[in-house]
PDB file of C-alpha atoms and ligand atoms in Angstrom:
ATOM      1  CA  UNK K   1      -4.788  -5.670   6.413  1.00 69.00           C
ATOM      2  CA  UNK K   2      -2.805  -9.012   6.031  1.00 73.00           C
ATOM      3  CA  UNK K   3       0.532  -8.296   3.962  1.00 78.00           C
ATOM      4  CA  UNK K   4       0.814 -11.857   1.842  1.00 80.00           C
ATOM      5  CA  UNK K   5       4.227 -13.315   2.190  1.00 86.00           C
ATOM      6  CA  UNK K   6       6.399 -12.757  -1.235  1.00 91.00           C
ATOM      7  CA  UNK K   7       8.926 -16.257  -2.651  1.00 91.00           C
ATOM      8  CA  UNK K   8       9.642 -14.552  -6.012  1.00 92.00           C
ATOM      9  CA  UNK K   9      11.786 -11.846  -4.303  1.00 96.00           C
ATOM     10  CA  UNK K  10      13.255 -10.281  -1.316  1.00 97.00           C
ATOM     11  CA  UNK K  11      10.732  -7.334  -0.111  1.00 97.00           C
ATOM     12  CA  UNK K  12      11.749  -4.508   2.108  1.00 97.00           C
ATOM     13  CA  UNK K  13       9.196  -2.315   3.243  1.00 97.00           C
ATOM     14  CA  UNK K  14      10.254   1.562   2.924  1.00 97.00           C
ATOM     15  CA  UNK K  15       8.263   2.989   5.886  1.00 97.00           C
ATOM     16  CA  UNK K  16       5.282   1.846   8.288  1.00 96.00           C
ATOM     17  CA  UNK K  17       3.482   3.601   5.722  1.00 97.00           C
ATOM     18  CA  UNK K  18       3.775   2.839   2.315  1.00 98.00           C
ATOM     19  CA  UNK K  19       7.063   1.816  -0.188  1.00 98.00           C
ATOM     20  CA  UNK K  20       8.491  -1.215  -0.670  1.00 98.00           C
ATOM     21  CA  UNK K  21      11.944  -2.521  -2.120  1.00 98.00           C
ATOM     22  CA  UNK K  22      12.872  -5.295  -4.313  1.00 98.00           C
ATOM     23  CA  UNK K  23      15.940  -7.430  -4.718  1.00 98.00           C
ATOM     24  CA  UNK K  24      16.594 -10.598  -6.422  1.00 97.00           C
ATOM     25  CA  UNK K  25      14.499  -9.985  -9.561  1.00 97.00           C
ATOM     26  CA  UNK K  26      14.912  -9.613 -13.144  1.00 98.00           C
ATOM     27  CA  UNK K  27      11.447  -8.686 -14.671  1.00 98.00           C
ATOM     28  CA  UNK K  28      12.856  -9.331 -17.897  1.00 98.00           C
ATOM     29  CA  UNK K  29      13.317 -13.150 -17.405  1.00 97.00           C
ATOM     30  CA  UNK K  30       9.961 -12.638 -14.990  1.00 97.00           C
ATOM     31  CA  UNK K  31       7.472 -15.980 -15.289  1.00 97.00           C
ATOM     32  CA  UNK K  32       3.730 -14.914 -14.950  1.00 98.00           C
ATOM     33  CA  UNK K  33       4.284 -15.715 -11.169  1.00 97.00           C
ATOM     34  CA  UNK K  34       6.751 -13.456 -10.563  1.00 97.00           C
ATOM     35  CA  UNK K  35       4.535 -10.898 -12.496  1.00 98.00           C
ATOM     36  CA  UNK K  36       1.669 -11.229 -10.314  1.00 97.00           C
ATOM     37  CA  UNK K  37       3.430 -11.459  -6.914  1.00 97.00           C
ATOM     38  CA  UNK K  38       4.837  -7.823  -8.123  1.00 98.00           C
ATOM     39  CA  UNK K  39       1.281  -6.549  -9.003  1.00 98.00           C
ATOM     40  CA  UNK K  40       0.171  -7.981  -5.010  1.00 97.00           C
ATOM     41  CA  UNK K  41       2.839  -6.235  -3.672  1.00 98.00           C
ATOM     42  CA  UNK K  42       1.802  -2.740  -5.216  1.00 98.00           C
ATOM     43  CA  UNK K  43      -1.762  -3.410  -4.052  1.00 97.00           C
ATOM     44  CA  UNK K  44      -0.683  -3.570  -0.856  1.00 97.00           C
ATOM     45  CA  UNK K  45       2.495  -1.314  -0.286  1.00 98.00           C
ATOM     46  CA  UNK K  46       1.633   1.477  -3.289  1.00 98.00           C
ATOM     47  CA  UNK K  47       5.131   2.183  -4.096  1.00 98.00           C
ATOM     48  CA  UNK K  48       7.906   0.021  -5.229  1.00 98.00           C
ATOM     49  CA  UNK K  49      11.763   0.555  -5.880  1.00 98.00           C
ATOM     50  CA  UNK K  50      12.007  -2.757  -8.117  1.00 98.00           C
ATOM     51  CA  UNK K  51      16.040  -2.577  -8.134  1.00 98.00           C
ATOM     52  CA  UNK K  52      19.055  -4.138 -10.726  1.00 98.00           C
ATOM     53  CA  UNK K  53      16.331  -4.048 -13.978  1.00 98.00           C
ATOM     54  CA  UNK K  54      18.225  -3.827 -17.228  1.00 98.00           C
ATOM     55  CA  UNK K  55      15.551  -2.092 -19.646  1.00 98.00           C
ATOM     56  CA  UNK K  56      16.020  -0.542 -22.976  1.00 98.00           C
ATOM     57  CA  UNK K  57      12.578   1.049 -24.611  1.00 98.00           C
ATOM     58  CA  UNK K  58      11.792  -1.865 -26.280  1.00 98.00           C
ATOM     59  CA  UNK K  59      11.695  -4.083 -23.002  1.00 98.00           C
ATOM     60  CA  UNK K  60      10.708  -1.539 -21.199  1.00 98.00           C
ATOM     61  CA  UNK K  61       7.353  -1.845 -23.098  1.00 98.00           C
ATOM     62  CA  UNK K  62       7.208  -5.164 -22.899  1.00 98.00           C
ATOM     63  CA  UNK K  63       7.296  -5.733 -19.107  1.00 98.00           C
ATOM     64  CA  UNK K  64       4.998  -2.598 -19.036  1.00 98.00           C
ATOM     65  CA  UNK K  65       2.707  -4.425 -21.078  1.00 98.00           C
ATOM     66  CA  UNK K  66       2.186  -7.445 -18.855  1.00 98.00           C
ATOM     67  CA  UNK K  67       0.953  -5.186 -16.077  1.00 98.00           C
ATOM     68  CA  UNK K  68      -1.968  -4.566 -18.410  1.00 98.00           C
ATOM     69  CA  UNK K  69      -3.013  -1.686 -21.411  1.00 98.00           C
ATOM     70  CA  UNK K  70      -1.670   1.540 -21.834  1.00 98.00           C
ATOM     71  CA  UNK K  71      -3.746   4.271 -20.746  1.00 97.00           C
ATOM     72  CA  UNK K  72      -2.973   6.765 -23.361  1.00 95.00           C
ATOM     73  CA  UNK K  73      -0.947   9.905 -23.037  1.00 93.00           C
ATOM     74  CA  UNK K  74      -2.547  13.528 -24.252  1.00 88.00           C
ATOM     75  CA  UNK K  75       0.147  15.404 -23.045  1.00 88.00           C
ATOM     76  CA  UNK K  76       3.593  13.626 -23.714  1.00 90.00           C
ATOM     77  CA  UNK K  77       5.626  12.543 -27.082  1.00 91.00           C
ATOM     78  CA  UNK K  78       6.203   9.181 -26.708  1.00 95.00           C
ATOM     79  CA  UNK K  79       9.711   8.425 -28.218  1.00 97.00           C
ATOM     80  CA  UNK K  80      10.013   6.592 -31.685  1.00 96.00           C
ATOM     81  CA  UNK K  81       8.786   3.755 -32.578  1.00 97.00           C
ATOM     82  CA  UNK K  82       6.431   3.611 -29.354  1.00 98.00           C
ATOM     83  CA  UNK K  83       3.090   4.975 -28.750  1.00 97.00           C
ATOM     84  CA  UNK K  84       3.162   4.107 -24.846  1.00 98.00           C
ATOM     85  CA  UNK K  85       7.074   5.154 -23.858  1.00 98.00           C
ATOM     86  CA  UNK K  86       7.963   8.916 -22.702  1.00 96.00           C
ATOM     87  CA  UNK K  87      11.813   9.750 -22.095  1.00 96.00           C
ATOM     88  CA  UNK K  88      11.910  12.632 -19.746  1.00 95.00           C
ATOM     89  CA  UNK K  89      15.310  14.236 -19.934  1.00 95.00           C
ATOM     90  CA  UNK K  90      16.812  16.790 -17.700  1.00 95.00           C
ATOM     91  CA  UNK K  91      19.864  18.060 -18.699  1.00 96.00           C
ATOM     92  CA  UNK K  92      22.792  18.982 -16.428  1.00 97.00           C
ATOM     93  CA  UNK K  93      22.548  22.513 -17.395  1.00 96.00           C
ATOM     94  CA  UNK K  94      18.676  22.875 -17.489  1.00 93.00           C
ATOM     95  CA  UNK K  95      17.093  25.184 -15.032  1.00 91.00           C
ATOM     96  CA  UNK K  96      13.690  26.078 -13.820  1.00 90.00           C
ATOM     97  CA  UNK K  97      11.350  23.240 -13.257  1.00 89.00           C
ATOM     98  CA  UNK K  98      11.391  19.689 -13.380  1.00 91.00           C
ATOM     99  CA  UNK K  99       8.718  17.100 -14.607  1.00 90.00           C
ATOM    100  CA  UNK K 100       6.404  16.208 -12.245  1.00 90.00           C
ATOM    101  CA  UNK K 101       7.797  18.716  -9.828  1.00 91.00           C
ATOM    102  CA  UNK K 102       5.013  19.825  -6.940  1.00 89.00           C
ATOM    103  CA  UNK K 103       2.883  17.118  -5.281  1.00 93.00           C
ATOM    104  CA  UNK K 104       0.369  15.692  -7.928  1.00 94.00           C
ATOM    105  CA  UNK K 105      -1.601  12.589  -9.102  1.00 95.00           C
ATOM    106  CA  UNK K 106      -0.789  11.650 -13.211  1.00 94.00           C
ATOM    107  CA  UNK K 107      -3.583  12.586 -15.466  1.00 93.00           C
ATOM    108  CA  UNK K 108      -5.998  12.578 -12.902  1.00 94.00           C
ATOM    109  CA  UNK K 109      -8.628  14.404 -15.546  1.00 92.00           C
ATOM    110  CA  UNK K 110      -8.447  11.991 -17.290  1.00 93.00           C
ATOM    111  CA  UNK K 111     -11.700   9.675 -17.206  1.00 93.00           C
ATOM    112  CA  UNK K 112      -9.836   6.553 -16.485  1.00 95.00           C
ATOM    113  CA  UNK K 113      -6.745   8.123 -14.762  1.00 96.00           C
ATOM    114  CA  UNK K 114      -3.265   5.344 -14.963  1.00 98.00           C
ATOM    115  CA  UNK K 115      -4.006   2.973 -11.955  1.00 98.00           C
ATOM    116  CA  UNK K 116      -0.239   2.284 -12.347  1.00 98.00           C
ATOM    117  CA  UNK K 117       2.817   4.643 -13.381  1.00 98.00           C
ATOM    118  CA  UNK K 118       6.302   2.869 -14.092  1.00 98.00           C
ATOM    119  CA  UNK K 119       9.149   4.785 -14.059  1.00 98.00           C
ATOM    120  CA  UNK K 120      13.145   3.587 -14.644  1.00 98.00           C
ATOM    121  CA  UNK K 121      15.882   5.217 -14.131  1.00 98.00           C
ATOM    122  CA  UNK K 122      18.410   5.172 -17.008  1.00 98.00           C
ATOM    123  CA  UNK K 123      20.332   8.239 -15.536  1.00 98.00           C
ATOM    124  CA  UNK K 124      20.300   9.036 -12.259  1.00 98.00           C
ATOM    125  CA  UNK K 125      22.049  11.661 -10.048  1.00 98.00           C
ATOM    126  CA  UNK K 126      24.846  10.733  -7.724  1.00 97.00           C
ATOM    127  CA  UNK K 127      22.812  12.340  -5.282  1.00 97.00           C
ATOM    128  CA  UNK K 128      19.085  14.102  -5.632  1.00 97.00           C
ATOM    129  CA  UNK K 129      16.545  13.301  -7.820  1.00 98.00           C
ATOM    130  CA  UNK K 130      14.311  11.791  -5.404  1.00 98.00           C
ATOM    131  CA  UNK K 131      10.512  10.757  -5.685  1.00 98.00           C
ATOM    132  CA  UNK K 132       8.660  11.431  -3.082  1.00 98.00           C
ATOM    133  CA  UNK K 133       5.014  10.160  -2.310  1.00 98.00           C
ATOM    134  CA  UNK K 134       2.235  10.701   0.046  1.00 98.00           C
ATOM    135  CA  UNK K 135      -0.212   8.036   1.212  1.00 98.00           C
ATOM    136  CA  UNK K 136      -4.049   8.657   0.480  1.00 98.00           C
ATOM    137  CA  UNK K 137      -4.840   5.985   1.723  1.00 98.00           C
ATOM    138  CA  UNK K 138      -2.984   6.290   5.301  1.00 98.00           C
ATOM    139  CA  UNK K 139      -4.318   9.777   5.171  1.00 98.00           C
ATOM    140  CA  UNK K 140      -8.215   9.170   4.487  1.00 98.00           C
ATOM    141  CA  UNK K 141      -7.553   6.211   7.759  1.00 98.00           C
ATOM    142  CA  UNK K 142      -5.834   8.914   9.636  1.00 98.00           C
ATOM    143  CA  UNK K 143      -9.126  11.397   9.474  1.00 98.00           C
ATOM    144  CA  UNK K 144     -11.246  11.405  12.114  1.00 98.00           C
ATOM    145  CA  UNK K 145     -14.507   9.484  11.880  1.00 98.00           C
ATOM    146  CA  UNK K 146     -16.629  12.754  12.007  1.00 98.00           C
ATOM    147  CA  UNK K 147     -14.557  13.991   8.883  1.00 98.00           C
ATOM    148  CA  UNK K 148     -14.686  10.703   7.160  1.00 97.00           C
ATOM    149  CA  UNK K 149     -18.489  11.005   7.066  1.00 96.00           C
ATOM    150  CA  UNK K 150     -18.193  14.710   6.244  1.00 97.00           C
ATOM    151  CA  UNK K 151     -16.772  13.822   3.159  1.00 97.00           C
ATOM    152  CA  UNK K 152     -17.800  10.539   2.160  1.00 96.00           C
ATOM    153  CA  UNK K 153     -20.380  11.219  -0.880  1.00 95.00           C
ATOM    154  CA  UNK K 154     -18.284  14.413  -2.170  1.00 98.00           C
ATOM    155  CA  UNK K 155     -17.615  14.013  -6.091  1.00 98.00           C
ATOM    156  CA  UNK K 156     -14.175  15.907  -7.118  1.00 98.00           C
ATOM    157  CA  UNK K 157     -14.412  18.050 -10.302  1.00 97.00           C
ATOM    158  CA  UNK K 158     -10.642  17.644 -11.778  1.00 95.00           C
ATOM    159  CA  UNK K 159      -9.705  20.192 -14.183  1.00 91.00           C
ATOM    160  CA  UNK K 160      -7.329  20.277 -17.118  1.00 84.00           C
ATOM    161  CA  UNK K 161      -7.151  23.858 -16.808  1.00 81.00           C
ATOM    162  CA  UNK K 162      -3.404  25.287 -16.578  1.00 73.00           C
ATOM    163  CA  UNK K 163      -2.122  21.731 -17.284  1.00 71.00           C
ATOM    164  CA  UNK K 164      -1.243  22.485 -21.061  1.00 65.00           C
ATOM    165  CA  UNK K 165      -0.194  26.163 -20.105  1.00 63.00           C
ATOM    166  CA  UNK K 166       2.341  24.942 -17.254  1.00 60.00           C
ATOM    167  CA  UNK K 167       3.628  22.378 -19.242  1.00 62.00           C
ATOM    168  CA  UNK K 168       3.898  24.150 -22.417  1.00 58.00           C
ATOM    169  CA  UNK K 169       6.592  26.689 -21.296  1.00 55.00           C
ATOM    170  CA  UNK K 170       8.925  23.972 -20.345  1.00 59.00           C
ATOM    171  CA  UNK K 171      10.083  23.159 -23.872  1.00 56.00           C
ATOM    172  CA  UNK K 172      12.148  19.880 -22.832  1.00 61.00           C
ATOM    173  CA  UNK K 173       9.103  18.072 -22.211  1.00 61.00           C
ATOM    174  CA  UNK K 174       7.974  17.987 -25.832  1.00 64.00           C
ATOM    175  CA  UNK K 175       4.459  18.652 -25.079  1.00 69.00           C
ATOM    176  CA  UNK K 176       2.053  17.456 -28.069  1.00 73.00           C
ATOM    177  CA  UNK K 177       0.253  20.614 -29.435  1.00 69.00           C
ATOM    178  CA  UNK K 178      -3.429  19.027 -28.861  1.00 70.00           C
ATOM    179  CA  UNK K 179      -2.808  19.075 -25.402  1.00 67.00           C
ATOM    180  CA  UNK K 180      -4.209  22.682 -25.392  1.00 70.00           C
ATOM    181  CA  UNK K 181      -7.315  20.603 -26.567  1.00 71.00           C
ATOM    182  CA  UNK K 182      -6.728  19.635 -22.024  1.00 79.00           C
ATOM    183  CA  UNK K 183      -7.524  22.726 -21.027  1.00 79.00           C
ATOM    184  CA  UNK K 184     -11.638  22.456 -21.447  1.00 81.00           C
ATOM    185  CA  UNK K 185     -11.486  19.189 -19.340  1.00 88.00           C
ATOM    186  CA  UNK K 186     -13.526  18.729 -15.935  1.00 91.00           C
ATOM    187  CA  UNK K 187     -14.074  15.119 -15.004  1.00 95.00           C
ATOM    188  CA  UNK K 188     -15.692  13.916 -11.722  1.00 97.00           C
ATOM    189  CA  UNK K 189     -14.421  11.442  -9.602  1.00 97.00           C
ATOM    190  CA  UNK K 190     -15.517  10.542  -5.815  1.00 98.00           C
ATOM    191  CA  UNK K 191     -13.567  12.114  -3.350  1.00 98.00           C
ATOM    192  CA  UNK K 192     -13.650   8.716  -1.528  1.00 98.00           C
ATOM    193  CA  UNK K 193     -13.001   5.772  -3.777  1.00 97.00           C
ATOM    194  CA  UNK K 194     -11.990   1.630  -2.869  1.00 96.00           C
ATOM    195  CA  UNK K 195      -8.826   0.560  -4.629  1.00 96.00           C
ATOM    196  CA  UNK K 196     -10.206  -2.663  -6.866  1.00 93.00           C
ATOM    197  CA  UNK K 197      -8.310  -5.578  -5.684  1.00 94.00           C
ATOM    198  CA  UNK K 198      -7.890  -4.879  -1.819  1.00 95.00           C
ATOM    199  CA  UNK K 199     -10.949  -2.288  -1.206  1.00 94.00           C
ATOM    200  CA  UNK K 200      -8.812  -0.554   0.975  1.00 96.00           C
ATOM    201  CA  UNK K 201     -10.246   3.252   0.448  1.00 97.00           C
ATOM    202  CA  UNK K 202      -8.474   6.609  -0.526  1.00 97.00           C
ATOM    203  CA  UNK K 203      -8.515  10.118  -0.859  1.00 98.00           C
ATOM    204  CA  UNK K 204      -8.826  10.889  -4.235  1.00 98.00           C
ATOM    205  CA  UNK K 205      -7.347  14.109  -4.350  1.00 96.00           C
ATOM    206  CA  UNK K 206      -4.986  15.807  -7.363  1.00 91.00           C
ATOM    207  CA  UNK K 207      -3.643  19.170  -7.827  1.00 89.00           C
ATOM    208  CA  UNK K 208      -6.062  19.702 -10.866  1.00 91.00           C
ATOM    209  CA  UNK K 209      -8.913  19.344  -8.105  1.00 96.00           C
ATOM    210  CA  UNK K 210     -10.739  23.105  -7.596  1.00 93.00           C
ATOM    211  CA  UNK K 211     -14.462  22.305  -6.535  1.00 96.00           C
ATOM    212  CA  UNK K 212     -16.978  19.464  -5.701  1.00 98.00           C
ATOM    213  CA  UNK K 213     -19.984  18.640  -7.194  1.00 98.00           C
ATOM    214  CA  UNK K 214     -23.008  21.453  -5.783  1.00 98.00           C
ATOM    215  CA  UNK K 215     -20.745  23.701  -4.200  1.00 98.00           C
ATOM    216  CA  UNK K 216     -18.747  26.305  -5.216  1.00 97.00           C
ATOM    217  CA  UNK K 217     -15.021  26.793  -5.406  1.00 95.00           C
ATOM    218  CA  UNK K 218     -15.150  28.656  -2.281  1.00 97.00           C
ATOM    219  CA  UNK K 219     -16.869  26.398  -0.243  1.00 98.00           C
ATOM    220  CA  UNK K 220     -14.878  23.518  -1.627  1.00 98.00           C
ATOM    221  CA  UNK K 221     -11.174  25.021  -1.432  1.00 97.00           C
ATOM    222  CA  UNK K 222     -10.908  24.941   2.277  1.00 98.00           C
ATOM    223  CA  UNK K 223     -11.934  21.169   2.599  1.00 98.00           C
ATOM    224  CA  UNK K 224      -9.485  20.811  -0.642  1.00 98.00           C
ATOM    225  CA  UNK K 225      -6.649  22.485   1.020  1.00 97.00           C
ATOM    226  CA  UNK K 226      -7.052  20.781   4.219  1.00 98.00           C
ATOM    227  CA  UNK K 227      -7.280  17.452   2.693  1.00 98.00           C
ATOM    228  CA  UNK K 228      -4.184  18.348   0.731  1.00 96.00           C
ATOM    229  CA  UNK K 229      -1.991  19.547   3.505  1.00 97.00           C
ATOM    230  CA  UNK K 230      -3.040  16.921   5.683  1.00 98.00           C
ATOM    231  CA  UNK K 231      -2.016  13.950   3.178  1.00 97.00           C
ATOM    232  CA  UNK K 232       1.407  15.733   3.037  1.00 97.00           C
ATOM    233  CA  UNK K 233       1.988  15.054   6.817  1.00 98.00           C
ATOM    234  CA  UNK K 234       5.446  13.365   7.248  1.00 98.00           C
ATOM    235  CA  UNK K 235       4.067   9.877   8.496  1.00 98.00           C
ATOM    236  CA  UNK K 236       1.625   9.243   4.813  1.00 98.00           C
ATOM    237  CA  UNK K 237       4.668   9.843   3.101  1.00 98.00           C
ATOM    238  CA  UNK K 238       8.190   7.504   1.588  1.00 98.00           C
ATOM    239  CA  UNK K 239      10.857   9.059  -0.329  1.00 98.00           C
ATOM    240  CA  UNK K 240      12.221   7.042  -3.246  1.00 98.00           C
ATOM    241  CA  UNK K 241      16.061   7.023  -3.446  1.00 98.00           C
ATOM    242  CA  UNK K 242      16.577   6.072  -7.377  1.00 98.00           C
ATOM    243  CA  UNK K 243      19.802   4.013  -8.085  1.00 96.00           C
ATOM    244  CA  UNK K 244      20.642   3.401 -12.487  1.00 93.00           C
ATOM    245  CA  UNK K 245      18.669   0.224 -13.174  1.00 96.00           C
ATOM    246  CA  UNK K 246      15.567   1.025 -10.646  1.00 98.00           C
ATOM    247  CA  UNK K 247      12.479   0.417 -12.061  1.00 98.00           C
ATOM    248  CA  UNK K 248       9.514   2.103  -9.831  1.00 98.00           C
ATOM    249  CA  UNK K 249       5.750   1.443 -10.107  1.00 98.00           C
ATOM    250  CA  UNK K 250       2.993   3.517  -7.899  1.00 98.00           C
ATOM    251  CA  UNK K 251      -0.499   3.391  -7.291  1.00 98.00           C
ATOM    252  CA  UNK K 252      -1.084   6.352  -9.098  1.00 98.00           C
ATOM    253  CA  UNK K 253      -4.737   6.881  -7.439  1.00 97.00           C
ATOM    254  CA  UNK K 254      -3.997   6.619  -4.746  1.00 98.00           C
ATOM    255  CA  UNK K 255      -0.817   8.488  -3.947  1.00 97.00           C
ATOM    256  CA  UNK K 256       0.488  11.741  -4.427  1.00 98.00           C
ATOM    257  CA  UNK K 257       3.874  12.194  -6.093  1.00 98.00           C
ATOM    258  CA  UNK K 258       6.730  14.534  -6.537  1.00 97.00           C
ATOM    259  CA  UNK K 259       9.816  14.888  -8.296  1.00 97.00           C
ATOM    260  CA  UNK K 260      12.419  16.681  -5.900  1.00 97.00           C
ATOM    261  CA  UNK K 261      14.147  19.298  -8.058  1.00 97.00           C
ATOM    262  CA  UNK K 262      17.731  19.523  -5.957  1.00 97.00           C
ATOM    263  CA  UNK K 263      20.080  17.869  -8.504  1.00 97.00           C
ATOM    264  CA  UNK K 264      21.190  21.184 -10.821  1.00 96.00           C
ATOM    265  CA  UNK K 265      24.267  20.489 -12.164  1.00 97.00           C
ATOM    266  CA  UNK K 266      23.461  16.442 -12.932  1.00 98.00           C
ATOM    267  CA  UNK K 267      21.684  15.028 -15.798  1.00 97.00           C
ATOM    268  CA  UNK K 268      18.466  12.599 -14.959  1.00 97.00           C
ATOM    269  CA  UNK K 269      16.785  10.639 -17.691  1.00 97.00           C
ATOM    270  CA  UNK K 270      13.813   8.249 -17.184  1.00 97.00           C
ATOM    271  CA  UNK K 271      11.552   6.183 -19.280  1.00 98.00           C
ATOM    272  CA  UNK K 272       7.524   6.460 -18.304  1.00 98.00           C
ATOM    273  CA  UNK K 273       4.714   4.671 -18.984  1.00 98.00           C
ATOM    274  CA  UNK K 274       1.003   3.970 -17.671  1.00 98.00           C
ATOM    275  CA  UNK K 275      -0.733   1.247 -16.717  1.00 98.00           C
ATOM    276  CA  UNK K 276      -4.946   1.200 -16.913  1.00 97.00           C
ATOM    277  CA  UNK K 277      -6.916  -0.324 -14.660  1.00 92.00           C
ATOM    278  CA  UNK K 278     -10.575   0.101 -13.658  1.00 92.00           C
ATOM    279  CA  UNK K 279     -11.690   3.581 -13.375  1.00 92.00           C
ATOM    280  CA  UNK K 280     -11.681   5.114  -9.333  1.00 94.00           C
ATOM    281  CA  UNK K 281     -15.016   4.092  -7.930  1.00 92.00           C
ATOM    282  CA  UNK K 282     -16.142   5.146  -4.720  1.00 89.00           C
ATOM    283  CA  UNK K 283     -16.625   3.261  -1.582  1.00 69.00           C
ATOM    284  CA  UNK K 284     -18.916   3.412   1.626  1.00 57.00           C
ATOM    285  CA  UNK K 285     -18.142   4.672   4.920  1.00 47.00           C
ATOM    286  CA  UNK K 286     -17.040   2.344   7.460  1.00 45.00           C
TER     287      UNK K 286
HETATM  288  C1  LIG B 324       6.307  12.029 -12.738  1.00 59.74           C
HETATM  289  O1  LIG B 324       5.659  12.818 -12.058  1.00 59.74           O
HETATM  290  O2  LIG B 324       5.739  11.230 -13.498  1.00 59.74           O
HETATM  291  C2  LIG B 324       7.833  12.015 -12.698  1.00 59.74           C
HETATM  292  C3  LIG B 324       8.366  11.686 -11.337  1.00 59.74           C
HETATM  293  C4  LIG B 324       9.880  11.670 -11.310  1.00 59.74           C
HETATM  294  O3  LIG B 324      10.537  11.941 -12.324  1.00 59.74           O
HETATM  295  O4  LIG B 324      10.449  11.384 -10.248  1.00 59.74           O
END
């Protein structure tokens, strides 16, 4: 695929992969140019470590905002004021899990999962805290062509179940009550789907996947584990080294993502939001 050439900003690719840096913008001053060359250069690299932003909540939501809607959040309390914006706060003398710790895809039970999760870094770790993601679309292009065709008309059943029970014991991540509401959920979404603006295809895989469509859990788990393992291998994947002031947006369908939980000691505080797009369809084999 043909990687367009970016004038708004200076763009470093992370890793043959996926990942991308950029320099030399400030999204708050952004013209709708600018705006649009950073939406091209998610479709195409996944990740980005947008670097030197200068955000507070309130402009936070606004450059959020330009990206397109907010998707909703069942599970989070948005701060104040906000009904999009999530402060996730780890304290320096917190222990036990962090958010988003173990590799995962955000909300994908819901029906219309974010296409696109921002994250900035207000307080950040002198070292750790790390993001790290996996590729599912390297790793779907990586499968053999036997495999490929194996898997091509499988439809995922996602499940909310345990999402409102791990979440709720970790009582710094003010989980809303009617999240238990989360735990009936099963949504279908092809295991195979085309991202919308490139058609580049993915995995569409997420820890809340147990089964496919007409099969049980046992016969699905040992496709789902193998798919999962495999889009860990070191070569899908780009680890995202946060600096105060980066602002990072993901493809959330089609990556997996995981907060790295080796900073005890140090506090970390981030603002989140989600961006909709159109819900994962699925896409023909090549
Ligand atoms: C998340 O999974 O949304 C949080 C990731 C992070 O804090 O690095």
């Amino acid at each position: 695929m043909k990687i367009p050439e970016f004038t708004s900003f200076e763009l470093l690719p992370l890793t043959g992969s996926l990942g991308a840096e950029i320099f030399g913008s400030d999204l708050n001053a952004a013209n709708d140019e600018v705006i649009a060359q950073v939406q091209l250069a998610l479709d195409h690299y996944h990740v980005l470590a947008i670097r030197d932003q200068s955000f507070d909540p309130c402009s936070f939501h606004k450059v959020a905002r330009r990206f397109g809607p907010f998707t909703g959040n069942p599970i989070h309390t948005p701060l104040d004021g906000f009904d999009d914006v999530v402060r996730f706060t780890r304290e320096a003398e917190d222990r036990g899990k962090v958010v988003g710790e173990d590799l995962h895809m955000d909300m994908a039970w819901m029906e219309n999962p974010p296409a696109v999760t921002m994250l900035y870094g207000e307080e950040i770790p002198q070292v750790g805290g790390d993001t790290l993601f996996s590729s599912l679309s390297a790793a779907y292009e990586g499968l053999s062509d036997a495999m490929r065709e194996l898997i091509q008309d499988l439809i995922g059943v996602h499940e909310g179940k345990g999402v409102y029970a791990v979440n709720a014991v970790h009582k710094t991540l003010n989980v809303k009550s009617s999240a238990q509401s989360l735990e009936e959920i099963a949504t279908h979404h092809p295991l195979v789907c085309c991202h919308p603006t490139t058609g580049r295809r993915h995995l569409f895989l997420s820890s809340a996947l147990h089964r496919f469509v007409g099969m049980t859990e046992a016969e699905s788990l040992p496709i789902i584990r193998f798919l999962q393992t495999y889009a860990q291998r070191v070569e899908y994947t780009c680890r995202l080294r946060w600096a105060p002031g980066t602002l990072s947006m993901w493809s959330n369908t089609c990556l997996l993502h995981s907060a790295i939980n080796d900073y005890p000691g140090q506090r970390r505080v981030v603002l989140r939001t989600t961006i909709a797009g159109s819900p994962p369809t699925g896409g023909s084999y090549l």
